[in-house]
Coordinates of N, CA and C in Angstrom, one line a residue:
M1 N -39.6 137.3 -93.4 CA -39.3 135.9 -93.4 C -39.5 135.3 -94.9
I2 N -40.6 135.8 -95.5 CA -40.9 135.2 -96.8 C -39.8 135.6 -97.8
G3 N -39.3 136.8 -97.6 CA -38.2 137.3 -98.5 C -36.9 136.4 -98.3
A4 N -36.6 136.1 -97.1 CA -35.5 135.2 -96.8 C -35.6 133.8 -97.4
V5 N -36.8 133.3 -97.3 CA -37.0 131.9 -97.9 C -36.9 132.0 -99.4
A6 N -37.5 133.1 -100.0 CA -37.5 133.2 -101.4 C -36.0 133.4 -101.9
L7 N -35.3 134.2 -101.1 CA -33.9 134.4 -101.4 C -33.0 133.2 -101.4
L8 N -33.2 132.3 -100.4 CA -32.5 131.1 -100.3 C -32.9 130.1 -101.5
L9 N -34.2 130.0 -101.7 CA -34.6 129.2 -102.9 C -34.1 129.7 -104.2
G10 N -34.2 131.1 -104.3 CA -33.8 131.7 -105.5 C -32.3 131.6 -105.8
T11 N -31.5 131.3 -104.8 CA -30.1 131.1 -104.9 C -29.8 129.6 -105.2
I12 N -30.4 128.7 -104.5 CA -30.1 127.3 -104.6 C -30.6 126.7 -105.9
L13 N -31.9 127.0 -106.2 CA -32.5 126.4 -107.4 C -31.8 126.7 -108.7
P14 N -31.5 128.0 -109.0 CA -30.8 128.3 -110.2 C -29.4 127.7 -110.2
F15 N -28.8 127.6 -109.1 CA -27.4 127.0 -109.0 C -27.5 125.5 -109.4
I16 N -28.5 124.8 -108.9 CA -28.7 123.4 -109.3 C -28.9 123.3 -110.8
V17 N -29.8 124.1 -111.3 CA -30.1 124.1 -112.8 C -28.8 124.4 -113.6
G18 N -28.1 125.4 -113.2 CA -26.9 125.8 -113.9 C -25.8 124.7 -113.8
A19 N -25.6 124.2 -112.7 CA -24.6 123.1 -112.5 C -25.0 121.8 -113.3
S20 N -26.3 121.6 -113.3 CA -26.8 120.4 -114.1 C -26.6 120.6 -115.6
V21 N -26.9 121.8 -116.0 CA -26.7 122.1 -117.5 C -25.2 122.0 -117.8
A22 N -24.4 122.5 -116.9 CA -22.9 122.4 -117.2 C -22.5 120.9 -117.3
W23 N -23.0 120.1 -116.4 CA -22.7 118.6 -116.5 C -23.2 118.0 -117.8
L24 N -24.4 118.4 -118.2 CA -25.0 117.9 -119.4 C -24.1 118.3 -120.7
F25 N -23.5 119.4 -120.6 CA -22.7 119.9 -121.7 C -21.2 119.4 -121.6
G26 N -20.9 118.5 -120.6 CA -19.6 117.9 -120.6 C -18.7 118.5 -119.5
Y27 N -19.1 119.5 -118.8 CA -18.2 120.0 -117.7 C -18.5 119.2 -116.5
R28 N -17.6 118.2 -116.3 CA -17.8 117.2 -115.2 C -17.0 117.5 -113.9
D29 N -16.1 118.6 -114.0 CA -15.3 118.8 -112.8 C -16.0 119.8 -111.9
A30 N -15.7 119.8 -110.6 CA -16.4 120.6 -109.6 C -16.2 122.0 -109.8
V31 N -15.1 122.5 -110.2 CA -14.8 123.9 -110.4 C -15.7 124.5 -111.5
S32 N -15.7 123.8 -112.7 CA -16.5 124.3 -113.8 C -18.0 124.2 -113.5
M33 N -18.5 123.2 -112.9 CA -19.9 123.0 -112.6 C -20.3 124.1 -111.5
T34 N -19.5 124.3 -110.6 CA -19.8 125.4 -109.6 C -19.8 126.8 -110.2
T35 N -18.8 127.0 -111.0 CA -18.7 128.4 -111.6 C -19.9 128.6 -112.5
I36 N -20.3 127.7 -113.4 CA -21.4 127.9 -114.3 C -22.7 127.9 -113.5
G37 N -22.8 127.1 -112.5 CA -24.0 127.1 -111.6 C -24.1 128.4 -110.9
A38 N -23.0 129.0 -110.4 CA -23.0 130.3 -109.7 C -23.4 131.4 -110.7
G39 N -23.0 131.2 -112.0 CA -23.5 132.2 -113.0 C -25.0 132.2 -113.2
A40 N -25.6 131.1 -113.0 CA -27.1 131.0 -113.1 C -27.7 131.7 -111.9
V41 N -27.0 131.9 -110.8 CA -27.6 132.7 -109.7 C -27.6 134.2 -110.2
T42 N -26.5 134.8 -110.5 CA -26.4 136.1 -111.2 C -25.1 136.1 -112.0
Y43 N -25.1 137.0 -113.0 CA -23.9 137.0 -113.8 C -22.7 137.6 -113.1
I44 N -22.8 138.1 -111.9 CA -21.7 138.6 -111.2 C -21.1 137.5 -110.3
V45 N -22.0 136.7 -109.7 CA -21.6 135.6 -108.8 C -20.7 134.5 -109.5
G46 N -21.0 134.3 -110.8 CA -20.3 133.3 -111.5 C -18.8 133.5 -111.6
P47 N -18.4 134.7 -112.1 CA -16.9 135.0 -112.2 C -16.3 135.2 -110.8
V48 N -17.0 135.7 -109.9 CA -16.4 135.9 -108.5 C -16.2 134.5 -107.9
T49 N -17.1 133.6 -108.1 CA -16.9 132.2 -107.6 C -15.8 131.5 -108.4
G50 N -15.8 131.7 -109.7 CA -14.8 131.1 -110.5 C -13.4 131.6 -110.2
A51 N -13.2 132.8 -109.9 CA -11.9 133.4 -109.6 C -11.5 132.9 -108.2
A52 N -12.4 132.7 -107.3 CA -12.1 132.2 -106.0 C -11.6 130.7 -106.0
I53 N -12.2 129.9 -106.9 CA -11.9 128.5 -106.9 C -11.0 128.0 -108.0
G54 N -10.5 129.0 -108.8 CA -9.6 128.7 -109.9 C -10.1 128.2 -111.2
A55 N -11.3 128.7 -111.6 CA -11.8 128.3 -112.9 C -11.1 129.0 -114.0
S56 N -11.2 128.4 -115.2 CA -10.5 129.0 -116.4 C -11.4 130.2 -116.9
S57 N -10.8 131.0 -117.7 CA -11.5 132.2 -118.2 C -12.6 131.8 -119.1
D58 N -12.5 130.7 -119.9 CA -13.7 130.3 -120.7 C -14.9 129.9 -119.9
V59 N -14.6 129.2 -118.8 CA -15.7 128.8 -117.9 C -16.3 130.0 -117.3
M60 N -15.5 130.9 -116.9 CA -16.1 132.2 -116.3 C -16.9 132.9 -117.3
A61 N -16.5 133.0 -118.5 CA -17.3 133.6 -119.6 C -18.6 132.9 -119.8
L62 N -18.6 131.6 -119.7 CA -19.9 130.8 -119.8 C -20.8 131.2 -118.6
S63 N -20.2 131.3 -117.5 CA -21.0 131.7 -116.3 C -21.7 133.1 -116.4
I64 N -20.9 134.0 -117.0 CA -21.5 135.3 -117.3 C -22.6 135.2 -118.3
A65 N -22.4 134.5 -119.3 CA -23.4 134.3 -120.4 C -24.7 133.7 -119.8
T66 N -24.5 132.7 -118.9 CA -25.6 132.0 -118.2 C -26.4 133.1 -117.4
G67 N -25.8 133.9 -116.7 CA -26.5 134.9 -115.9 C -27.1 135.9 -116.8
L68 N -26.5 136.3 -117.9 CA -27.1 137.3 -118.8 C -28.4 136.7 -119.4
I69 N -28.3 135.5 -119.8 CA -29.5 134.9 -120.4 C -30.7 134.9 -119.4
K70 N -30.4 134.5 -118.1 CA -31.4 134.5 -117.1 C -31.9 135.9 -116.9
A71 N -31.1 137.0 -116.9 CA -31.5 138.3 -116.7 C -32.5 138.8 -117.8
I72 N -32.1 138.4 -119.0 CA -32.9 138.8 -120.2 C -34.3 138.1 -120.2
L73 N -34.3 136.8 -119.8 CA -35.5 136.0 -119.7 C -36.4 136.6 -118.7
V74 N -35.9 137.0 -117.5 CA -36.7 137.6 -116.4 C -37.2 138.9 -116.9
M75 N -36.3 139.7 -117.5 CA -36.7 141.1 -118.0 C -37.8 141.0 -119.0
V76 N -37.7 140.2 -119.9 CA -38.7 140.1 -121.0 C -40.0 139.3 -120.5
G77 N -39.8 138.3 -119.7 CA -40.9 137.5 -119.3 C -41.8 138.0 -118.2
T78 N -41.3 138.9 -117.4 CA -42.1 139.4 -116.2 C -43.4 140.0 -116.6
P79 N -43.4 140.9 -117.6 CA -44.7 141.5 -117.9 C -45.7 140.5 -118.4
F80 N -45.3 139.5 -119.1 CA -46.2 138.5 -119.6 C -46.7 137.6 -118.6
A81 N -45.9 137.3 -117.6 CA -46.2 136.4 -116.5 C -46.8 137.1 -115.3
A82 N -46.8 138.4 -115.2 CA -47.2 139.1 -114.0 C -48.6 138.8 -113.5
R83 N -49.5 138.7 -114.4 CA -50.9 138.4 -113.9 C -51.0 137.0 -113.4
W84 N -50.3 136.0 -114.0 CA -50.3 134.6 -113.6 C -49.6 134.5 -112.3
L85 N -48.5 135.2 -112.1 CA -47.7 135.2 -110.9 C -48.3 136.0 -109.7
G86 N -49.3 136.8 -110.0 CA -50.0 137.7 -109.0 C -49.1 138.8 -108.6
L87 N -48.3 139.4 -109.5 CA -47.4 140.5 -109.2 C -48.2 141.8 -109.2
D88 N -48.9 142.0 -108.1 CA -49.7 143.2 -108.0 C -49.7 143.8 -106.6
N89 N -48.7 143.4 -105.8 CA -48.6 144.0 -104.5 C -47.1 143.9 -104.0
P90 N -46.7 144.7 -103.0 CA -45.3 144.6 -102.6 C -44.8 143.3 -102.1
R91 N -45.7 142.5 -101.4 CA -45.3 141.2 -100.9 C -44.9 140.3 -102.0
S92 N -45.8 140.2 -103.0 CA -45.5 139.3 -104.2 C -44.3 139.8 -104.9
A93 N -44.0 141.1 -105.0 CA -42.9 141.6 -105.7 C -41.6 141.2 -104.9
M94 N -41.7 141.2 -103.6 CA -40.5 140.8 -102.8 C -40.2 139.3 -103.0
V95 N -41.2 138.5 -103.0 CA -41.0 137.1 -103.3 C -40.5 136.9 -104.7
F96 N -41.0 137.6 -105.6 CA -40.6 137.5 -107.0 C -39.1 137.9 -107.1
G97 N -38.7 139.0 -106.5 CA -37.3 139.4 -106.5 C -36.4 138.4 -105.9
G98 N -36.9 137.8 -104.8 CA -36.0 136.8 -104.1 C -35.9 135.5 -105.0
L99 N -36.9 135.1 -105.6 CA -36.9 133.9 -106.5 C -36.2 134.1 -107.8
A100 N -36.4 135.3 -108.4 CA -35.8 135.5 -109.7 C -34.3 135.9 -109.6
G101 N -34.0 136.7 -108.6 CA -32.7 136.9 -108.2 C -31.7 137.7 -109.1
T102 N -32.2 138.3 -110.2 CA -31.3 139.1 -111.0 C -31.8 140.5 -110.9
V103 N -31.0 141.4 -110.3 CA -31.5 142.8 -110.1 C -31.9 143.5 -111.4
S104 N -31.1 143.4 -112.4 CA -31.4 144.0 -113.6 C -32.7 143.5 -114.3
G105 N -32.8 142.2 -114.3 CA -34.0 141.5 -114.8 C -35.3 141.8 -114.0
V106 N -35.2 141.7 -112.7 CA -36.3 142.0 -111.8 C -36.7 143.5 -111.9
T107 N -35.8 144.4 -111.9 CA -36.1 145.8 -111.9 C -36.7 146.2 -113.3
A108 N -36.1 145.7 -114.4 CA -36.7 146.1 -115.7 C -38.1 145.4 -115.9
G109 N -38.2 144.2 -115.4 CA -39.5 143.4 -115.6 C -40.6 144.1 -114.8
L110 N -40.3 144.4 -113.5 CA -41.3 145.0 -112.7 C -41.6 146.4 -113.2
A111 N -40.6 147.2 -113.7 CA -40.9 148.5 -114.2 C -41.8 148.4 -115.4
A112 N -41.7 147.4 -116.2 CA -42.6 147.2 -117.3 C -44.0 146.8 -116.9
T113 N -44.1 146.2 -115.7 CA -45.3 145.6 -115.2 C -46.0 146.7 -114.3
D114 N -45.4 147.2 -113.3 CA -45.9 148.2 -112.4 C -44.8 148.9 -111.7
R115 N -44.4 150.1 -112.1 CA -43.2 150.7 -111.5 C -43.2 150.9 -110.0
R116 N -44.4 150.9 -109.4 CA -44.5 151.0 -107.9 C -43.9 149.8 -107.2
L117 N -43.8 148.6 -107.9 CA -43.3 147.4 -107.3 C -41.8 147.3 -107.4
V118 N -41.1 148.1 -108.2 CA -39.7 148.0 -108.4 C -38.9 147.9 -107.1
P119 N -39.1 148.9 -106.2 CA -38.3 148.8 -105.0 C -38.4 147.6 -104.1
Y120 N -39.6 147.0 -104.1 CA -39.8 145.8 -103.3 C -39.1 144.6 -104.0
G121 N -39.2 144.4 -105.3 CA -38.5 143.3 -106.0 C -37.0 143.5 -105.9
A122 N -36.6 144.7 -106.1 CA -35.1 145.0 -106.1 C -34.5 144.8 -104.7
L123 N -35.3 145.0 -103.7 CA -34.8 144.8 -102.3 C -34.3 143.4 -102.1
T124 N -35.1 142.4 -102.4 CA -34.7 141.0 -102.2 C -33.7 140.6 -103.3
A125 N -33.9 141.0 -104.5 CA -33.0 140.6 -105.6 C -31.6 141.1 -105.4
T126 N -31.4 142.2 -104.8 CA -30.1 142.8 -104.5 C -29.2 141.8 -103.6
F127 N -29.8 141.1 -102.7 CA -29.1 140.3 -101.8 C -28.5 139.0 -102.5
H128 N -29.0 138.7 -103.7 CA -28.5 137.5 -104.4 C -27.0 137.6 -104.6
T129 N -26.5 138.8 -105.0 CA -25.1 138.9 -105.3 C -24.3 138.6 -104.1
G130 N -24.6 139.2 -103.0 CA -23.9 139.0 -101.7 C -24.0 137.5 -101.2
L131 N -25.2 137.0 -101.2 CA -25.4 135.6 -100.8 C -24.7 134.6 -101.7
G132 N -24.8 134.9 -103.0 CA -24.1 134.0 -104.0 C -22.6 134.0 -103.8
C133 N -22.1 135.2 -103.6 CA -20.6 135.4 -103.5 C -20.1 134.7 -102.2
L134 N -21.0 134.6 -101.2 CA -20.6 133.9 -100.0 C -20.7 132.4 -100.1
L135 N -21.9 132.0 -100.7 CA -22.1 130.5 -100.8 C -21.4 129.8 -101.9
G136 N -21.2 130.5 -103.1 CA -20.7 129.9 -104.3 C -19.3 129.3 -104.0
P137 N -18.3 130.1 -103.6 CA -17.0 129.5 -103.5 C -16.8 128.7 -102.2
S138 N -17.8 128.6 -101.4 CA -17.6 127.8 -100.2 C -18.6 126.6 -100.1
L139 N -19.7 126.8 -99.5 CA -20.6 125.7 -99.3 C -21.0 125.0 -100.6
L140 N -21.4 125.8 -101.6 CA -21.9 125.2 -102.9 C -20.8 124.4 -103.6
Y141 N -19.6 125.0 -103.6 CA -18.4 124.3 -104.2 C -18.1 123.0 -103.5
F142 N -18.2 123.0 -102.1 CA -17.9 121.8 -101.4 C -18.9 120.7 -101.6
V143 N -20.2 121.1 -101.8 CA -21.3 120.2 -102.0 C -21.0 119.5 -103.4
V144 N -20.8 120.4 -104.4 CA -20.5 119.9 -105.8 C -19.3 119.0 -105.8
R145 N -18.2 119.4 -105.1 CA -17.0 118.6 -105.1 C -17.2 117.2 -104.4
A146 N -18.1 117.2 -103.4 CA -18.4 116.0 -102.7 C -19.2 115.0 -103.6
M147 N -20.0 115.6 -104.5 CA -20.9 114.8 -105.4 C -20.1 114.3 -106.6
V148 N -19.2 115.1 -107.2 CA -18.6 114.7 -108.4 C -17.1 114.4 -108.3
G149 N -16.6 114.7 -107.1 CA -15.2 114.3 -106.9 C -14.2 115.4 -107.2

């Protein structure tokens, strides 16, 4: 249950941040905001969402870059934040994987922290791609379109 809640939060919160940053940088249409927001979920979800809803290639490239920045931040930041986050048991690793949501970042970050935690973090992080690919071009797009027109 805790993994499912973390997964849902880890999908919705980065999407909101990504879509908000897209808006701040002048992307005011629902397709661009959704694509870049989906890229903040994972760097795979952004172009999948963009292709499904008709985004331009430059917006899809920005969504990939957004996801890569997130993956690198998680990868590099995890060992430094591990003690503060309590990343010392399988349950906390599952929650972390669900919230962070980038398989490459979570896996590398947990491997640098404690390699025994990698499977637990990767377990929940792996579902972000599937969940994001389902929610991005459907529910999340319709919510953004309803908000910005």
